[in-house]
CSV table of C-alpha atoms and ligand atoms in Angstrom, one decimal:
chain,number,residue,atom,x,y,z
A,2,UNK,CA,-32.7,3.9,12.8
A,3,UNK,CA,-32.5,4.3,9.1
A,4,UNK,CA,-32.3,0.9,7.1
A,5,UNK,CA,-30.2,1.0,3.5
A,6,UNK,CA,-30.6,-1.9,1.2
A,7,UNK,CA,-28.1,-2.2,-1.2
A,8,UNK,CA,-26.3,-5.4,-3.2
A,9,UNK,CA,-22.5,-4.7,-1.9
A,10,UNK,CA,-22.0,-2.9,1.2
A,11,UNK,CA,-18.4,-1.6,1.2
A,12,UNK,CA,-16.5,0.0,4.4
A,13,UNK,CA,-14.0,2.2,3.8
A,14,UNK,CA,-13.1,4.8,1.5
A,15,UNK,CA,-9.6,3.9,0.3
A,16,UNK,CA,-8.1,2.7,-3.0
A,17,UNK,CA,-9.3,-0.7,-2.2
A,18,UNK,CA,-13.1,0.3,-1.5
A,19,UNK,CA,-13.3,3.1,-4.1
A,20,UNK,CA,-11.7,0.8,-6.8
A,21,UNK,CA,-14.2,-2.1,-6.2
A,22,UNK,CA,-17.3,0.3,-6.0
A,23,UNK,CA,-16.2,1.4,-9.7
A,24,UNK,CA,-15.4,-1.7,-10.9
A,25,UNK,CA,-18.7,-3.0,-9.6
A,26,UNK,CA,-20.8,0.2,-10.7
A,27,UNK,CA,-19.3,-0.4,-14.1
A,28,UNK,CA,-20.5,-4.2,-14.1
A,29,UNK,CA,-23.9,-2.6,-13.3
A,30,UNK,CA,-23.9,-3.7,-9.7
A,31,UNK,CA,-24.9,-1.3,-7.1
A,32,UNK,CA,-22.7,-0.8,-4.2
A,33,UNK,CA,-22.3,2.0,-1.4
A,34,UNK,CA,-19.7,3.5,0.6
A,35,UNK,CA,-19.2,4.1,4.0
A,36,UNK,CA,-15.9,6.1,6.1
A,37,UNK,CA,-15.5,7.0,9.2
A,38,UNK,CA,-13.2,9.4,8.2
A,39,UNK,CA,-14.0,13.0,6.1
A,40,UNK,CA,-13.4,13.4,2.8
A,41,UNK,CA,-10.5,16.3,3.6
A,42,UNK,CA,-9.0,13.9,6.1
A,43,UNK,CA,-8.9,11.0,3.2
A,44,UNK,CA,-7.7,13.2,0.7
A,45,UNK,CA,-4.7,15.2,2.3
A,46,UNK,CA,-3.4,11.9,4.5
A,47,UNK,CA,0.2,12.1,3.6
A,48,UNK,CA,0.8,8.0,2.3
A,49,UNK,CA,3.1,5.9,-0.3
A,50,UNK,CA,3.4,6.6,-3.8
A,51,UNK,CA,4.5,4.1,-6.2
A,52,UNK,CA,2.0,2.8,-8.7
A,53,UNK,CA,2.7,-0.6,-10.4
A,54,UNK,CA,1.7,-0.4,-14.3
A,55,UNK,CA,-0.8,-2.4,-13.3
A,56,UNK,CA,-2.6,0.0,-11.0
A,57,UNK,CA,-2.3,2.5,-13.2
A,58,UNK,CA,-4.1,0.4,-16.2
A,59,UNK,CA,-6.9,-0.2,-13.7
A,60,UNK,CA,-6.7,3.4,-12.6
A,61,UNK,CA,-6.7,4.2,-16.8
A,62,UNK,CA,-10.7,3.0,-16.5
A,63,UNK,CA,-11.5,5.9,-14.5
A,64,UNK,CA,-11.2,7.9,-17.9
A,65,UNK,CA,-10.4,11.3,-17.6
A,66,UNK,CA,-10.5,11.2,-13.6
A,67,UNK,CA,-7.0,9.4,-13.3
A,68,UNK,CA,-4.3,11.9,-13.1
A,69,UNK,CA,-1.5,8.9,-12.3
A,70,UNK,CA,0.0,9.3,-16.1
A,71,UNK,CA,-0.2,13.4,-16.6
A,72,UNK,CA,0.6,14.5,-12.7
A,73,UNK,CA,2.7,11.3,-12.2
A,74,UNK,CA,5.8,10.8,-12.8
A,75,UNK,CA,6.8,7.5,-15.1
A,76,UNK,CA,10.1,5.9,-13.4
A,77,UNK,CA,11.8,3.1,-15.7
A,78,UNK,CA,14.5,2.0,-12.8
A,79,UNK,CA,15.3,2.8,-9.5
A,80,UNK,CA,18.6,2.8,-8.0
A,81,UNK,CA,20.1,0.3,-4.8
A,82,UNK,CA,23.1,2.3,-3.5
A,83,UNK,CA,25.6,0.7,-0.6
A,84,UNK,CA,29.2,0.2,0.0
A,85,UNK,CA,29.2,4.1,-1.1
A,86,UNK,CA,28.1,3.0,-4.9
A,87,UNK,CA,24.9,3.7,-6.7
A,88,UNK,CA,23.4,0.7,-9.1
A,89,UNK,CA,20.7,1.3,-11.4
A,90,UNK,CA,17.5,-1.3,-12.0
A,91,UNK,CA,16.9,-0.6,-15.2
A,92,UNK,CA,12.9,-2.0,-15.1
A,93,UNK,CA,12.4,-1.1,-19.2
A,94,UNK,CA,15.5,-3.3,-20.4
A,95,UNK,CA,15.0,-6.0,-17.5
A,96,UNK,CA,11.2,-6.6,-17.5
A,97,UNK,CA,9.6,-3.9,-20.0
A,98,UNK,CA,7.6,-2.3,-17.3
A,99,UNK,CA,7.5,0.7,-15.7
A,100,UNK,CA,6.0,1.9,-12.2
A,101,UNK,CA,4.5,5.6,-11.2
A,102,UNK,CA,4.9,8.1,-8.7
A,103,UNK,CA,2.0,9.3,-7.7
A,104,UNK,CA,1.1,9.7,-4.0
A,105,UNK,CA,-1.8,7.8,-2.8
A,106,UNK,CA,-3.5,10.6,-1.7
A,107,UNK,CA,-4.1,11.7,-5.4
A,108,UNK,CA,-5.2,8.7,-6.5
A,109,UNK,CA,-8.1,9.0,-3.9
A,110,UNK,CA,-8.5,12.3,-4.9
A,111,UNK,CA,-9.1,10.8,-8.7
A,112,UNK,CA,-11.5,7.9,-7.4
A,113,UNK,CA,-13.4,10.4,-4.8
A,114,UNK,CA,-14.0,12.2,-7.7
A,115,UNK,CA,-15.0,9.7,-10.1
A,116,UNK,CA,-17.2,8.1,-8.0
A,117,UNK,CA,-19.1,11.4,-7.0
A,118,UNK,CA,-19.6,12.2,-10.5
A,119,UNK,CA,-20.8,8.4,-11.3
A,120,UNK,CA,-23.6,9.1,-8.6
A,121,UNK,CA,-21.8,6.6,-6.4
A,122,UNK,CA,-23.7,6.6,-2.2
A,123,UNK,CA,-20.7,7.4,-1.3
A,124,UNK,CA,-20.7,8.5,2.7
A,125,UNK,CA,-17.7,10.4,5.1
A,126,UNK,CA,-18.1,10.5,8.4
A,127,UNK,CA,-20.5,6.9,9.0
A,128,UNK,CA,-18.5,5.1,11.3
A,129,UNK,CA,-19.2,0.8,11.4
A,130,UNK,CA,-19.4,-0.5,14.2
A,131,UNK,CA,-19.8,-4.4,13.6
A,132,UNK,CA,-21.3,-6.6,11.0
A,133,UNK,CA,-24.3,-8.7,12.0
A,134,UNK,CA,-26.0,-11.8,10.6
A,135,UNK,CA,-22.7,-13.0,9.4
A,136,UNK,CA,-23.7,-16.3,8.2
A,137,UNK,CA,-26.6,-15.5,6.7
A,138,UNK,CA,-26.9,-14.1,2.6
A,139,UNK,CA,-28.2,-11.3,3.6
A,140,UNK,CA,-25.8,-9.3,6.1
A,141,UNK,CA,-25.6,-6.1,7.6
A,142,UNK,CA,-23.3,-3.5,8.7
A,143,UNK,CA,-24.5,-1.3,12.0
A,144,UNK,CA,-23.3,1.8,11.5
A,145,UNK,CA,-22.9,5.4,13.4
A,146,UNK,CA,-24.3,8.0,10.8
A,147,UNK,CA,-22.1,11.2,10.1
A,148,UNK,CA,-25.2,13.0,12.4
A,149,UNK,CA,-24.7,10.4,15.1
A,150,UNK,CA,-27.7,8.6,14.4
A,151,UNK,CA,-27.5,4.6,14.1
A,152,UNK,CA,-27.7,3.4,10.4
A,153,UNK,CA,-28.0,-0.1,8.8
A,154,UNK,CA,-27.2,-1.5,5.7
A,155,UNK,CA,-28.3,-4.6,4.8
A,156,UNK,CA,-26.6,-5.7,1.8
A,157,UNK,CA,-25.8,-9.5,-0.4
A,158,UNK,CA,-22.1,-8.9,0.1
A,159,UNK,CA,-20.4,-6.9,2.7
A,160,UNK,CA,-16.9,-6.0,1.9
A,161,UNK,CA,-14.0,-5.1,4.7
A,162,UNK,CA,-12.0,-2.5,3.1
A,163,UNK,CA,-11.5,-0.3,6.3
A,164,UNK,CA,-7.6,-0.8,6.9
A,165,UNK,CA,-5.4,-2.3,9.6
A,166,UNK,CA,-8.0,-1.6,12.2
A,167,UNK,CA,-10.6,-3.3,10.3
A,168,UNK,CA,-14.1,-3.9,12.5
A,169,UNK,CA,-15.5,-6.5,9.5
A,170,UNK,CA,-12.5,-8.2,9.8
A,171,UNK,CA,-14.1,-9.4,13.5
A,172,UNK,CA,-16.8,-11.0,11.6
A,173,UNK,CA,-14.6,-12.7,9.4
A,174,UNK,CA,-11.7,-14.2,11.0
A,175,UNK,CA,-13.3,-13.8,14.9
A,176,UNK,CA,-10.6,-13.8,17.7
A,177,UNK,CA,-7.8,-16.2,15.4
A,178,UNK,CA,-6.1,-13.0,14.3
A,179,UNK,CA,-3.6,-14.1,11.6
A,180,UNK,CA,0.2,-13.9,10.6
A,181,UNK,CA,2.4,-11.3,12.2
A,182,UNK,CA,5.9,-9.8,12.0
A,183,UNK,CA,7.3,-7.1,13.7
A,184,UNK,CA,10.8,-5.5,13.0
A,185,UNK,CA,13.0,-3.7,15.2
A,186,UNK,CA,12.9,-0.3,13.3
A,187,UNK,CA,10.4,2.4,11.9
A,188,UNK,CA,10.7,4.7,9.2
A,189,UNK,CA,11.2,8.8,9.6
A,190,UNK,CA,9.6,10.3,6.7
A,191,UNK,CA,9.8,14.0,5.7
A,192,UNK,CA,8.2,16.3,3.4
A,193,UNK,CA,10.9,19.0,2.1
A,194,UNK,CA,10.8,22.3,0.3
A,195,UNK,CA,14.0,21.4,-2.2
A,196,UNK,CA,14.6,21.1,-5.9
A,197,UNK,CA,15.2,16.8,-6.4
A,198,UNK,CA,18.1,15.3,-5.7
A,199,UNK,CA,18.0,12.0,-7.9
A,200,UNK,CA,15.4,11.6,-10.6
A,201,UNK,CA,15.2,7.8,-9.7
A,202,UNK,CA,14.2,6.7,-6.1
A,203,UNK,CA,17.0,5.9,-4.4
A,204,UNK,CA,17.4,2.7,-2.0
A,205,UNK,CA,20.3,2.8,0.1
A,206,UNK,CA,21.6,0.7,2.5
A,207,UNK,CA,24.9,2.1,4.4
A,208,UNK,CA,26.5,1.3,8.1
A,209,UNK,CA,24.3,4.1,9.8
A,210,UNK,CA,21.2,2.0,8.6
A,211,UNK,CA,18.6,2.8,5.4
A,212,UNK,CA,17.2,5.5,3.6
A,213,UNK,CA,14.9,6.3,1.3
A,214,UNK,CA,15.1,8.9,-1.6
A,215,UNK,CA,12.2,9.7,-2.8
A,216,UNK,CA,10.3,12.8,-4.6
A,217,UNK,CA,7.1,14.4,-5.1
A,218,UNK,CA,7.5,17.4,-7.6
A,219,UNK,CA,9.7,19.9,-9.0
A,220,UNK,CA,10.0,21.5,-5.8
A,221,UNK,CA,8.9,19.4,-2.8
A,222,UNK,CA,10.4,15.8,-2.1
A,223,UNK,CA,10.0,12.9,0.3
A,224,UNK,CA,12.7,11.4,2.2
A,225,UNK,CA,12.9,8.7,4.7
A,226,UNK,CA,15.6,7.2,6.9
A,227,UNK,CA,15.6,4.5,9.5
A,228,UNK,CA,15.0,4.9,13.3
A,229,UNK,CA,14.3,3.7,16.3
A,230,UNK,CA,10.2,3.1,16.5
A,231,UNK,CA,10.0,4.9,19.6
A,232,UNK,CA,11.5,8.1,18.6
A,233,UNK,CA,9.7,11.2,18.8
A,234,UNK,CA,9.8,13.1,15.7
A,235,UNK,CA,9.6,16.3,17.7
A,236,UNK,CA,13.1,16.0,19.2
A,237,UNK,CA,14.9,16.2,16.0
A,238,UNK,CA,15.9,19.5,14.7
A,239,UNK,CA,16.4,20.3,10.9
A,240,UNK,CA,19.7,19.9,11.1
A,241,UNK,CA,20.0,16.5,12.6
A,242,UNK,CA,17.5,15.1,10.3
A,243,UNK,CA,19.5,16.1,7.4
A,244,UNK,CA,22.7,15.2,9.4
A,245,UNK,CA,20.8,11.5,9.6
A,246,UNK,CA,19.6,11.9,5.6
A,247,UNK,CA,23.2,12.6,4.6
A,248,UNK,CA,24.8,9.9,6.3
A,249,UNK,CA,22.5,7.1,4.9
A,250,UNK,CA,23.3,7.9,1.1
A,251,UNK,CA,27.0,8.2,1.4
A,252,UNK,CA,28.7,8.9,-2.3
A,253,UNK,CA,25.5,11.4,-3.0
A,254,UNK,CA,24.8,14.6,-1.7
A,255,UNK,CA,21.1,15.5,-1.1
A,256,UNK,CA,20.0,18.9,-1.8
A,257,UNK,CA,18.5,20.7,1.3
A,258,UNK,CA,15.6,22.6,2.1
A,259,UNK,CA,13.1,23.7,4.5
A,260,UNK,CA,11.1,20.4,5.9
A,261,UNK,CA,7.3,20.8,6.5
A,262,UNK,CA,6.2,17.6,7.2
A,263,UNK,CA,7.7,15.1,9.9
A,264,UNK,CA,6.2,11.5,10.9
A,265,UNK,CA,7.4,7.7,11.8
A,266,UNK,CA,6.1,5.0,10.1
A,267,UNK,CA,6.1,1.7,11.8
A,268,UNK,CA,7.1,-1.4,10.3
A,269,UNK,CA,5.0,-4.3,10.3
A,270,UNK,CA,3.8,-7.5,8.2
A,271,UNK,CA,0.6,-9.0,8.4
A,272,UNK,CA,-2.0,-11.5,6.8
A,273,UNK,CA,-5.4,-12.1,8.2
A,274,UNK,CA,-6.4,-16.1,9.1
A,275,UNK,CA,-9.1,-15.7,6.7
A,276,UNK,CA,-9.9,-13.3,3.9
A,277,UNK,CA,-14.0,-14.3,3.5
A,278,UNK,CA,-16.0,-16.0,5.4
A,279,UNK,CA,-19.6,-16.5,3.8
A,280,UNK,CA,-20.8,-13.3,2.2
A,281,UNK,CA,-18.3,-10.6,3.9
A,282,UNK,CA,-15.2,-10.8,2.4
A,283,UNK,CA,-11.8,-8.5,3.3
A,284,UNK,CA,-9.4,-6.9,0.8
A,285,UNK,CA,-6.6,-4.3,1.3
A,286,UNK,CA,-5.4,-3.4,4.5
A,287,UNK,CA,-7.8,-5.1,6.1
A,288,UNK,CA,-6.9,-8.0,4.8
A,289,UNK,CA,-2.8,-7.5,5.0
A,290,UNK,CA,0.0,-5.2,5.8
A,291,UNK,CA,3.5,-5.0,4.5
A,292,UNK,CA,6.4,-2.7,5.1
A,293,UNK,CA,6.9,-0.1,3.5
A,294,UNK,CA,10.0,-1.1,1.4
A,295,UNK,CA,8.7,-2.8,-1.2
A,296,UNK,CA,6.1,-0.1,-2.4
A,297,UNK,CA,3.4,-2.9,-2.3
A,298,UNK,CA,0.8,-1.8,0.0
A,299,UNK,CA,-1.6,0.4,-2.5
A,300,UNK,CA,-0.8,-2.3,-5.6
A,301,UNK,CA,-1.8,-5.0,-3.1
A,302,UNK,CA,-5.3,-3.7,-2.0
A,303,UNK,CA,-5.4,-3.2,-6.0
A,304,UNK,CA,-5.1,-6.9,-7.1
A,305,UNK,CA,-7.4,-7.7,-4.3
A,306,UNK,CA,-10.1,-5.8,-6.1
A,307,UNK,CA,-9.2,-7.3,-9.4
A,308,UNK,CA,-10.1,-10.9,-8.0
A,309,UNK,CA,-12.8,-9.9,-5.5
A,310,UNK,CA,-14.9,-7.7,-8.2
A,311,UNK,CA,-14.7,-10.9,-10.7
A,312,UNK,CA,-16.0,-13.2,-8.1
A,313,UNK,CA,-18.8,-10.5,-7.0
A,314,UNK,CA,-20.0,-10.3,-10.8
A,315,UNK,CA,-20.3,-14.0,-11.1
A,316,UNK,CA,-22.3,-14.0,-8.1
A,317,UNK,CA,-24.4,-11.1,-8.5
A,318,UNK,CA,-25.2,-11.1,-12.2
A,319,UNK,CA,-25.0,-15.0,-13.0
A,320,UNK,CA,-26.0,-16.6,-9.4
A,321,UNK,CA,-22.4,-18.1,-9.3
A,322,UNK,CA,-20.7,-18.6,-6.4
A,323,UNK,CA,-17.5,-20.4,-7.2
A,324,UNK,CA,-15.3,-17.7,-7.7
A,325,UNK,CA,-16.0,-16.1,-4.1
A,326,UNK,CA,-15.3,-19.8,-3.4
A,327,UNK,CA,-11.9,-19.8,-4.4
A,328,UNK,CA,-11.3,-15.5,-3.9
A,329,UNK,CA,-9.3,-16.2,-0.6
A,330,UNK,CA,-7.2,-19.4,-2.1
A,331,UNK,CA,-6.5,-16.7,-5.2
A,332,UNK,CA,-6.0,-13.5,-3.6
A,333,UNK,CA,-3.4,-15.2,-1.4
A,334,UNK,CA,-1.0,-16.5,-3.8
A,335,UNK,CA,-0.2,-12.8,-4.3
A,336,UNK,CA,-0.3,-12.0,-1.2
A,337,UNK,CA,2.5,-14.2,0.4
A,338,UNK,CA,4.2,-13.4,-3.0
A,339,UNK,CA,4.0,-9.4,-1.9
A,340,UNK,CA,4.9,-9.9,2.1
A,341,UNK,CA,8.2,-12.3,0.9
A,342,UNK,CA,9.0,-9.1,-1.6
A,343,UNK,CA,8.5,-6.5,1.3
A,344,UNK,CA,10.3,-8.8,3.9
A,345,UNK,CA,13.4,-9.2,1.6
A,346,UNK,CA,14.0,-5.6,0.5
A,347,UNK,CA,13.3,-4.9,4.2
A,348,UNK,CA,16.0,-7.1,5.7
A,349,UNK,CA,18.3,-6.7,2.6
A,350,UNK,CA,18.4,-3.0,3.2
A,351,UNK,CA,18.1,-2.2,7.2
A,352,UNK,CA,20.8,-2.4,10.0
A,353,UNK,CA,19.7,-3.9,12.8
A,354,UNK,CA,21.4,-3.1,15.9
A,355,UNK,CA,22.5,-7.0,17.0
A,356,UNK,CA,23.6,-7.2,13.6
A,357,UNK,CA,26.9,-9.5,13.6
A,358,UNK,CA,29.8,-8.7,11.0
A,359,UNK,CA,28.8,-11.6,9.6
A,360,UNK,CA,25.3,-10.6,8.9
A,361,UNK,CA,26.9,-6.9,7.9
A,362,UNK,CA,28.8,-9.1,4.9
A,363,UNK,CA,26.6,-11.1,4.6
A,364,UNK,CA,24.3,-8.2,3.8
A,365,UNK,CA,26.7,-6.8,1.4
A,366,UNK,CA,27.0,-9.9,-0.5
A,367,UNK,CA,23.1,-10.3,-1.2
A,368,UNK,CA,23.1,-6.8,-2.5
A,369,UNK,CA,25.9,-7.8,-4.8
A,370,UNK,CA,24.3,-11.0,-5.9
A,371,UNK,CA,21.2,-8.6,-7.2
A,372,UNK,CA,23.2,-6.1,-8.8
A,373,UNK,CA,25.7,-8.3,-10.5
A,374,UNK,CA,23.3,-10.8,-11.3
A,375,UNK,CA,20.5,-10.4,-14.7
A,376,UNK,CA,18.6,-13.1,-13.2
A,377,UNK,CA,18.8,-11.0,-9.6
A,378,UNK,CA,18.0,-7.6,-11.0
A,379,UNK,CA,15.4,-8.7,-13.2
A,380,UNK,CA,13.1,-10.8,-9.9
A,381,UNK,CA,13.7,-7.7,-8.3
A,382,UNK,CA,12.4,-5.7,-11.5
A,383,UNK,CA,9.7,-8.0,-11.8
A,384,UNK,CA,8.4,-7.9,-8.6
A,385,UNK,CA,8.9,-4.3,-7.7
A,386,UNK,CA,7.1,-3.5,-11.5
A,387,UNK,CA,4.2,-6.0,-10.1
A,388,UNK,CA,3.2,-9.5,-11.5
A,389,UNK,CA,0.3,-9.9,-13.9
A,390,UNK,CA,-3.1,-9.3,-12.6
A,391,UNK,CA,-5.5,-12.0,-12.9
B,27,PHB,C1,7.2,7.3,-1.3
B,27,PHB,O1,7.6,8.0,-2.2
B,27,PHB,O2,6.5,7.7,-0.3
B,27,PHB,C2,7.6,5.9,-1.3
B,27,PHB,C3,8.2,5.3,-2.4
B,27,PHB,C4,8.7,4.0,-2.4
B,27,PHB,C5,8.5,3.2,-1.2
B,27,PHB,C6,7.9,3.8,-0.1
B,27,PHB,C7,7.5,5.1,-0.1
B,27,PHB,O3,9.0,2.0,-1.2
């Protein structure tokens, strides 16, 4: 058994682990990093990719590793289509903010990078099994090594950034599980071999359900459309997913090309019962899912680092404990703020199939109140554009 000692133990190698061990290393405060997963699964995993300005500031502190502002792509608006019309949110005239695309699997590209180069322990493959002496300030994470030999780290802060499957979050919130919503319908995503066909994502709600247009380059592009969360995305051929692409974004035609890259995303909002519980503390994924719709899931885990790293530097460098205190009461504020965002443009955009023509109107008339409205557009704006960090 080999025994690491360290001051922050952090599990999980995504935006919200990576980001803290940087913000961390650059208070001075050593941390390591454990994944189950390799670094060529973490880095090619096909995820989200819209970066609120403020993710992109924090990303900014990476120096020359962030490639979010040169390989990104800056969008000041995005567009809501239904009832066969296209309505811009302009984001620079309503709020004076702007978001990026820039696929999450580049960013971890940028912060694998970073952190190698810093001389971060940073570990693929080390799998953790549990976390032990819980309640105690000095806890420990058992661990699988990446030669299958058991590892422990004993640490002063153990940190649960290892996604919607999280094993810290056991230690944390036990059996009480949390807050839960499912929805009746998944999203099919697609990679695509095609030149754009909107320079804005698109957002559009239409009688045959929601779609998605989205891009990733000059000549590949992302696209999603709603479905059933049981299909299989083997059973559709080309020419019905573009049949299904089509018919979503009536009053725009897409432009076409080979698709690559098929999978279904399933819809589902969640907050943990509790976010820290002594010395371990959960952030990200771990800590909270939202739908896709709102583009909140990477931003999330990002504010979560924000107030978690604060809390760790008052406790680690100055003995203070307050902050982790309150990190929970803090952290969730934004939170519930993100899963009401991601629940609204969810159910404002997606046909469900016991849909009344009632709720169909009804639909049609909360769209209208956002585009017609300043007051509307611009909470949508601010929201979508992300509200200040702490
Ligand atoms: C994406 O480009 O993958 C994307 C963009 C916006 C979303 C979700 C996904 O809300």
């Amino acid at each position: 058994m080999t025994t690491i000692r360290t001051r922050v133990a952090i599990v999980g190698a995504g935006p919200a682990g990576l980001l803290l061990s940087h913000q961390l290393a650059e208070a001075g405060i050593e941390s390591i990093v454990i994944d189950r997963r390799s670094r060529a699964e973490i880095e090619s995993t096909i995820r989200a990719g819209i970066l609120e300005q403020g993710t992109v500031e924090l990303l900014d502190t990476l120096g020359g590793f962030s490639r979010a502002r040169t390989t990104g792509a800056r969008h000041d608006g995005i567009e809501l289509r239904f009832a066969g019309e296209g309505h811009r949110i302009d984001f620079a005239q309503l709020v004076g903010r702007a978001v990026w695309l820039y696929p999450q699997h580049e960013v971890l590209k940028d912060l694998v990078a970073a952190r190698l180069a810093g001389g971060q322990d940073l570990r693929f493959g080390v799998t953790a099994v549990r976390v032990d002496d819980a309640a105690s300030d000095r806890p420990r994470v058992i661990a699988t090594g990446a030669d299958g030999a058991p590892l422990e780290i004993e640490a002063e802060v153990v940190v649960g950034a290892d996604g919607s499957r999280s094993v810290v979050r056991e230690a944390v919130s036990g059996h009480r599980t949390g807050y839960f919503r499912e929805y009746p319908f998944a999203w099919f995503g697609i990679l695509c071999e095609a030149p754009p066909s909107a320079e804005e994502l698109i957002y559009s709600n239409s009688p045959d359900g929601f779609a998605l247009i989205s891009q990733r380059s000059a000549t590949v592009q992302r696209m999603y459309f709603q479905c059933d969360p049981d299909v299989d995305p083997d059973a559709f051929s080309e020419a019905q997913m573009w049949d299904a692409l089509q018919a979503r974004v009536p009053g725009t035609t897409l432009q076409e090309g080979p698709i690559f890259q098929r999978d279904v995303l399933r819809f589902r909002s969640f907050v943990a019962q509790d976010l820290r519980k002594g010395r371990i503390a959960l952030i990200g994924d771990a800590a909270h899912t939202v739908p896709p719709t709102g583009a909140k899931g990477m931003n999330l885990a990002a504010a979560d680092v924000v107030v978690l790293s604060r809390a760790l530097r008052a406790l680690l460098l100055e003995g203070d404990e307050r902050l982790l205190d309150t990190f929970a009461e803090t952290a969730l504020g934004r939170i519930w703020k993100a899963q009401h965002f991601s629940w609204w443009m969810t159910s404002m955009l997606h046909v469900t199939a016991d849909a009344s023509e009632f709720d169909r109107r009804r639909q049609l008339g909360e769209l209208r109140s956002v585009v017609e409205s300043e007051a509307g557009s611009r909470y949508l704006a601010e929201a979508y554009t992300g509200w200040p960090l702490e």
